[in-house]
Coordinates of C-alpha atoms and ligand atoms in Angstrom, one line a residue:
M1 CA -56.6 -50.1 -9.4
K2 CA -59.7 -51.2 -7.4
V3 CA -59.9 -50.7 -3.6
S4 CA -62.5 -52.1 -1.1
C5 CA -63.0 -49.6 1.7
I6 CA -64.5 -51.2 4.8
G7 CA -66.0 -48.4 6.9
G8 CA -67.5 -45.3 5.2
G9 CA -67.4 -42.8 8.0
A10 CA -65.4 -39.6 7.9
W11 CA -62.0 -41.1 7.3
G12 CA -62.9 -43.9 5.0
T13 CA -64.9 -41.6 2.8
T14 CA -62.1 -39.0 2.8
L15 CA -59.5 -41.6 1.7
A16 CA -61.9 -42.9 -0.9
Q17 CA -62.0 -39.4 -2.4
V18 CA -58.1 -39.3 -2.5
L19 CA -58.1 -42.6 -4.3
S20 CA -60.8 -41.4 -6.7
D21 CA -58.7 -38.3 -7.4
N22 CA -55.8 -40.6 -8.2
H23 CA -58.0 -42.4 -10.7
H24 CA -58.7 -45.6 -8.7
E25 CA -62.1 -47.2 -8.2
V26 CA -63.5 -47.5 -4.7
L27 CA -66.3 -49.5 -3.3
I28 CA -67.2 -48.5 0.3
R29 CA -68.9 -50.9 2.7
D30 CA -70.7 -49.4 5.6
I31 CA -73.4 -50.8 7.9
N32 CA -75.3 -47.5 7.9
P33 CA -77.9 -47.5 5.1
I34 CA -78.2 -43.7 5.2
F35 CA -74.5 -43.3 4.4
V36 CA -74.7 -45.9 1.6
D37 CA -77.7 -44.2 0.1
K38 CA -76.2 -40.7 0.3
I39 CA -73.0 -41.8 -1.3
N40 CA -74.7 -43.7 -4.1
N41 CA -77.6 -41.4 -4.9
E42 CA -76.6 -37.9 -3.8
H43 CA -72.8 -38.2 -3.9
T44 CA -72.7 -36.6 -0.5
H45 CA -71.9 -37.8 3.1
P46 CA -73.8 -36.7 6.2
F47 CA -70.5 -35.7 7.9
F48 CA -69.4 -33.3 5.2
D49 CA -70.9 -30.4 3.4
I50 CA -69.5 -31.1 0.0
T51 CA -70.1 -33.3 -3.1
I52 CA -67.9 -36.4 -3.4
P53 CA -66.9 -37.9 -6.7
E54 CA -69.7 -39.9 -8.5
N55 CA -67.5 -42.9 -9.2
I56 CA -67.3 -43.6 -5.4
K57 CA -69.9 -46.3 -4.8
A58 CA -71.1 -47.8 -1.5
T59 CA -72.7 -51.1 -0.4
L60 CA -74.2 -52.6 2.7
S61 CA -72.8 -56.0 1.6
L62 CA -69.4 -57.0 3.0
E63 CA -69.3 -59.9 0.7
D64 CA -69.7 -57.7 -2.4
A65 CA -67.0 -55.3 -1.1
V66 CA -64.6 -58.1 -0.5
A67 CA -65.2 -59.5 -4.0
F68 CA -64.6 -56.1 -5.5
S69 CA -60.8 -56.0 -5.1
D70 CA -57.8 -57.6 -3.4
I71 CA -56.9 -54.3 -1.6
I72 CA -58.8 -54.0 1.7
L73 CA -58.8 -50.6 3.3
L74 CA -59.8 -50.9 6.9
S75 CA -61.4 -47.7 8.3
V76 CA -63.7 -49.0 10.9
P77 CA -63.4 -48.3 14.7
T78 CA -60.8 -50.6 16.2
K79 CA -63.3 -52.1 18.6
V80 CA -65.0 -53.8 15.6
T81 CA -61.9 -54.7 13.6
R82 CA -61.6 -58.3 14.8
L83 CA -65.2 -59.1 14.0
V84 CA -65.0 -57.4 10.6
L85 CA -61.8 -59.3 9.8
K86 CA -63.3 -62.7 10.7
E87 CA -66.1 -62.0 8.2
V88 CA -63.7 -60.6 5.6
N89 CA -61.6 -63.8 5.9
S90 CA -64.7 -66.0 5.3
Y91 CA -65.4 -64.1 2.0
L92 CA -61.9 -63.9 0.6
K93 CA -61.2 -66.0 -2.4
K94 CA -57.6 -64.8 -3.1
P95 CA -54.8 -63.1 -1.1
A96 CA -55.4 -59.5 -0.2
L97 CA -53.3 -56.5 0.8
F98 CA -54.7 -55.0 4.0
I99 CA -54.3 -51.2 4.6
N100 CA -55.3 -50.2 8.1
V101 CA -56.1 -46.5 8.8
S102 CA -57.8 -46.9 12.2
K103 CA -55.9 -45.7 15.2
G104 CA -56.5 -47.9 18.2
I105 CA -55.3 -50.8 20.4
E106 CA -57.5 -53.7 21.4
P107 CA -57.8 -53.4 25.2
E108 CA -58.4 -57.1 25.8
T109 CA -55.1 -58.2 24.1
S110 CA -53.1 -54.9 23.8
Y111 CA -52.8 -55.8 20.1
C112 CA -52.4 -53.3 17.3
V113 CA -54.4 -54.0 14.1
S114 CA -51.4 -55.7 12.4
Q115 CA -51.5 -58.3 15.1
I116 CA -55.3 -58.7 14.8
V117 CA -54.9 -59.2 11.1
K118 CA -52.4 -62.0 11.7
D119 CA -54.9 -63.6 14.1
E120 CA -57.9 -63.4 11.9
I121 CA -56.7 -63.7 8.3
E122 CA -55.6 -67.1 7.1
E123 CA -52.2 -67.2 5.3
K124 CA -53.8 -68.2 2.0
N125 CA -55.8 -64.9 2.1
F126 CA -53.0 -62.7 3.2
K127 CA -50.7 -60.7 0.7
G128 CA -49.4 -58.0 3.0
Y129 CA -50.2 -55.3 5.6
V130 CA -49.6 -51.6 5.6
N131 CA -50.6 -49.1 8.3
L132 CA -51.3 -45.6 7.0
S133 CA -51.2 -43.0 9.7
G134 CA -50.2 -39.4 10.5
P135 CA -51.5 -36.0 11.3
S136 CA -54.8 -35.7 9.5
H137 CA -58.2 -34.3 10.1
A138 CA -60.8 -35.8 7.7
E139 CA -62.4 -32.3 7.7
E140 CA -59.3 -30.9 6.0
L141 CA -58.3 -33.7 3.7
I142 CA -61.8 -33.9 2.3
L143 CA -61.3 -30.3 1.2
R144 CA -58.0 -31.4 -0.3
K145 CA -55.9 -29.3 2.1
L146 CA -52.2 -30.2 2.3
T147 CA -51.6 -33.3 4.4
A148 CA -48.7 -35.7 5.0
L149 CA -49.0 -39.4 6.1
V150 CA -46.7 -42.3 6.7
A151 CA -47.3 -45.8 5.2
A152 CA -45.6 -48.5 7.4
S153 CA -45.0 -52.1 6.4
D154 CA -42.4 -54.7 7.1
K155 CA -42.3 -55.2 3.3
E156 CA -40.8 -52.2 1.6
E157 CA -42.6 -52.9 -1.7
D158 CA -46.0 -52.8 0.1
A159 CA -45.2 -49.5 1.9
K160 CA -44.1 -48.0 -1.5
F161 CA -47.2 -49.4 -3.2
V162 CA -49.4 -47.6 -0.7
Q163 CA -47.3 -44.5 -0.8
N164 CA -47.9 -44.3 -4.6
L165 CA -51.6 -45.3 -4.3
F166 CA -52.4 -42.4 -2.0
S167 CA -49.8 -39.7 -2.8
N168 CA -51.2 -36.7 -4.7
A169 CA -48.9 -34.0 -5.9
R170 CA -51.4 -31.3 -5.2
Y171 CA -52.3 -32.1 -1.6
L172 CA -51.1 -35.4 -0.1
R173 CA -47.5 -36.5 0.5
V174 CA -47.0 -40.0 1.9
Y175 CA -43.7 -41.2 3.4
T176 CA -42.8 -44.8 4.0
S177 CA -41.6 -46.5 7.2
S178 CA -40.6 -50.1 8.1
D179 CA -41.6 -49.7 11.7
V180 CA -45.2 -51.0 11.7
I181 CA -45.6 -51.4 15.5
G182 CA -44.0 -47.9 16.1
V183 CA -46.3 -46.2 13.7
E184 CA -49.4 -48.0 14.9
T185 CA -48.7 -47.6 18.5
S186 CA -47.8 -43.9 18.3
G187 CA -50.9 -43.2 16.2
A188 CA -53.1 -45.0 18.8
I189 CA -51.6 -43.7 22.1
K190 CA -51.6 -40.1 20.9
N191 CA -55.4 -40.3 21.1
A192 CA -55.1 -41.0 24.8
I193 CA -52.9 -37.9 25.3
A194 CA -55.3 -35.9 23.2
I195 CA -58.1 -36.8 25.6
V196 CA -55.9 -35.7 28.6
S197 CA -55.1 -32.4 26.8
G198 CA -58.9 -31.9 26.2
V199 CA -59.6 -32.6 29.9
A200 CA -57.0 -30.0 30.9
F201 CA -58.6 -27.4 28.6
G202 CA -62.1 -28.3 29.9
M203 CA -60.9 -27.8 33.5
G204 CA -59.9 -24.3 32.5
L205 CA -56.1 -24.9 32.6
G206 CA -54.1 -22.8 30.3
E207 CA -51.9 -23.5 27.3
N208 CA -48.8 -23.9 29.5
A209 CA -50.5 -26.8 31.2
R210 CA -51.5 -28.4 27.9
A211 CA -47.9 -28.1 26.6
F212 CA -46.7 -29.7 29.8
L213 CA -49.1 -32.7 29.5
I214 CA -48.5 -33.1 25.8
S215 CA -44.7 -33.1 26.0
R216 CA -44.6 -35.4 29.0
G217 CA -47.2 -37.5 27.2
V218 CA -44.8 -37.9 24.3
R219 CA -42.4 -39.6 26.9
E220 CA -45.2 -42.1 27.7
I221 CA -45.9 -42.8 24.0
V222 CA -42.1 -43.4 23.6
L223 CA -42.1 -45.9 26.5
I224 CA -45.1 -47.8 25.2
V225 CA -43.8 -47.9 21.6
S226 CA -40.5 -49.2 22.8
A227 CA -42.1 -51.8 25.2
L228 CA -44.2 -53.2 22.3
G229 CA -41.1 -53.5 20.0
G230 CA -41.4 -50.4 18.0
K231 CA -38.5 -47.9 17.4
T232 CA -38.3 -45.0 19.9
E233 CA -37.6 -42.5 17.1
T234 CA -40.9 -43.3 15.3
A235 CA -42.8 -41.6 18.1
Y236 CA -41.1 -38.3 17.2
G237 CA -42.3 -38.5 13.6
L238 CA -45.6 -38.0 11.7
S239 CA -47.5 -40.7 13.5
G240 CA -46.6 -39.6 17.0
V241 CA -45.6 -36.0 17.7
G242 CA -47.0 -35.0 14.3
D243 CA -50.4 -36.4 15.1
L244 CA -50.3 -35.0 18.6
I245 CA -49.7 -31.5 17.2
V246 CA -52.9 -31.8 15.1
T247 CA -55.0 -33.7 17.7
A248 CA -54.1 -32.5 21.1
S249 CA -55.3 -28.9 20.8
S250 CA -57.9 -28.9 18.0
M251 CA -61.7 -28.8 18.2
N252 CA -61.6 -30.9 15.0
S253 CA -60.3 -33.7 17.1
R254 CA -63.1 -35.8 18.6
N255 CA -60.7 -37.2 21.2
F256 CA -59.8 -33.6 22.3
Q257 CA -63.5 -32.7 22.3
C258 CA -64.4 -35.7 24.4
G259 CA -61.7 -34.9 26.9
L260 CA -62.9 -31.3 27.1
K261 CA -66.4 -32.4 28.0
I262 CA -65.0 -34.7 30.8
G263 CA -62.9 -31.7 32.0
Q264 CA -66.0 -29.6 32.1
G265 CA -67.7 -32.1 34.4
M266 CA -69.5 -34.6 32.1
S267 CA -69.1 -38.3 33.0
V268 CA -67.2 -40.4 30.5
N269 CA -70.4 -42.1 29.4
E270 CA -72.2 -38.8 29.0
A271 CA -69.2 -37.4 27.0
L272 CA -69.1 -40.5 24.7
A273 CA -72.9 -40.5 24.2
S274 CA -72.7 -36.9 23.1
M275 CA -70.3 -37.7 20.3
T276 CA -71.7 -38.8 16.9
Q277 CA -68.4 -40.2 15.6
T278 CA -65.8 -42.7 16.7
V279 CA -63.7 -41.7 19.8
E280 CA -60.8 -44.2 20.0
G281 CA -59.0 -42.5 22.9
I282 CA -61.0 -43.8 25.9
K283 CA -60.5 -47.4 25.1
T284 CA -56.9 -46.6 24.2
I285 CA -56.3 -45.1 27.7
E286 CA -57.4 -48.5 29.1
A287 CA -55.1 -50.4 26.7
A288 CA -52.2 -48.1 27.4
Y289 CA -52.7 -48.5 31.2
Q290 CA -52.7 -52.4 30.8
I291 CA -49.6 -52.3 28.7
G292 CA -47.9 -50.1 31.4
L293 CA -48.8 -52.7 34.1
K294 CA -47.7 -55.6 32.0
H295 CA -44.3 -54.0 31.1
N296 CA -43.8 -52.2 34.4
L297 CA -43.7 -48.8 32.8
E298 CA -43.9 -45.5 34.6
L299 CA -46.8 -43.8 32.9
P300 CA -48.1 -41.1 35.4
I301 CA -50.3 -39.3 32.8
I302 CA -51.9 -42.4 31.4
S303 CA -52.5 -43.7 35.0
A304 CA -54.1 -40.4 36.0
A305 CA -56.3 -40.6 32.9
Y306 CA -57.2 -44.2 33.6
Q307 CA -58.4 -43.3 37.1
V308 CA -60.6 -40.6 35.7
I309 CA -62.2 -42.8 33.0
K310 CA -62.8 -45.6 35.5
N311 CA -64.4 -43.1 37.9
E312 CA -61.8 -43.8 40.5
S313 CA -60.9 -40.2 40.7
T314 CA -62.1 -36.8 39.6
A315 CA -60.0 -34.9 37.0
K316 CA -59.1 -32.4 39.7
D317 CA -57.9 -35.1 42.1
A318 CA -56.0 -36.9 39.4
L319 CA -54.2 -33.7 38.5
S320 CA -53.3 -33.0 42.2
N321 CA -51.9 -36.6 42.5
L322 CA -49.8 -36.0 39.3
L323 CA -48.4 -32.8 40.7
S324 CA -47.6 -34.3 44.2
R325 CA -45.2 -36.8 42.7
S326 CA -41.5 -36.3 43.6
L327 CA -39.6 -33.7 41.6
K328 CA -37.3 -35.1 39.0
E329 CA -34.8 -34.5 36.2
E330 CA -36.2 -34.2 32.7
V331 CA -34.9 -37.2 30.8
I332 CA -35.5 -37.3 27.0
I333 CA -35.6 -40.9 25.7
V334 CA -33.8 -41.0 22.4
S335 CA -33.2 -44.7 21.9
Ligands
NAD401 N1 -61.7 -38.7 11.2 C1 -60.4 -38.5 11.1 O1 -60.0 -37.4 10.8 C2 -59.5 -39.6 11.2 C3 -58.2 -39.4 10.7 C4 -57.3 -40.5 10.8 C5 -57.6 -41.7 11.3 N2 -58.9 -41.9 11.8 C6 -59.2 -43.2 12.4 O2 -60.1 -43.9 11.5 C7 -61.0 -44.7 12.2 C8 -62.4 -44.4 11.7 O3 -62.6 -43.1 12.1 P1 -63.8 -42.2 11.4 O4 -63.4 -40.8 11.7 O5 -64.0 -42.6 10.0 O6 -65.0 -42.7 12.3 P2 -66.5 -42.6 11.9 O7 -67.3 -42.8 13.2 O8 -66.8 -41.3 11.2 O9 -66.7 -43.8 11.0 C9 -66.7 -45.1 11.3 C10 -67.6 -45.9 10.3 O10 -67.5 -47.2 10.5 C11 -68.7 -47.8 10.3 N3 -68.8 -49.1 10.8 C12 -68.9 -49.5 12.1 N4 -68.9 -50.8 12.2 C13 -68.8 -51.3 10.9 C14 -68.7 -52.5 10.3 N5 -68.8 -53.6 11.1 N6 -68.6 -52.6 9.0 C15 -68.4 -51.5 8.2 N7 -68.5 -50.3 8.7 C16 -68.7 -50.2 10.1 C17 -69.7 -46.8 10.9 O11 -71.0 -47.0 10.4 C18 -69.1 -45.5 10.5 O12 -69.5 -45.1 9.2 C19 -60.7 -44.4 13.7 O13 -59.8 -45.4 14.2 C20 -60.0 -43.1 13.7 O14 -59.1 -42.9 14.8 C21 -59.8 -40.9 11.7

């Protein structure tokens, strides 16, 4: 099988290696000439200290990448997805299967990537859509460390196709799901909660506080998933709680690291500028906050995070406001 991977950063390159291990051919498209050169000529990537398989090739040309196959793996930051898809659509000559692995929500529209694909890809160019998500640090999977993901599609055959494409009996187990919005939304909103967890850590709060914010954060993920039409229970699976476990307290998570810097006193802009790789969570806080307003959801943690990223409040004041809310019963949302 041939796969066109659009976005050759940490995650795109890692998944390209999985595909190569599974005997598929991958052409990566990235806009960074240094990445393209390293992949083609040194079989390395600036983000990793390993050699990647020689049959993984890279190009600067989106047109060449689109012509390479009818499976388009989208691994670019969500903020550029719409622009990239517009261009992909203009080059497509036959229907393609879209596999999205980025984890974000478009703040302007509150759309997940499945909805952006529907907007930008003409019907004649569209074969199907699968969202591949779950608890995964590129830094581990590139070393072939055991990982599990979930492939969600409203067409069972597409979800199963992607399950088989990526599963590797030695180190990668892929489950299927029919809840595209649930998987996409959980995977995106968990980045917002990972930032909050990082802020708490940066402020010097302990593990008790982090567990408090993460588990109450799950409640907010559940509310948003449900408001957008996903299944509540999906938020408790690999793409929600699973990904929170791996993201919300790990220095391998850029969202956690970014939050940590904010908690230590950096401004949001300073924290973002200090990161060399994509941090989806800041924009996702904004998107989650807007979804909360639109659907009249009670999202105290997301709202506190929004005030901090908009410089309307310090992290310390946002925390005091959170704690001065009236006391309540713990209600676990199960459906
Ligand atoms: N890194 C991980 O462990 C991981 C795991 C799961 C999901 N993700 C998600 O995958 C997405 C990408 O993350 P990443 O870690 O690879 O980020 P990254 O910053 O390492 O890579 C993003 C890549 O996209 C490229 N890019 C930007 N605009 C482009 C365009 N117009 N066309 C082609 N390439 C373009 C950049 O040059 C860069 O190489 C994010 O949504 C992230 O949340 C990351």
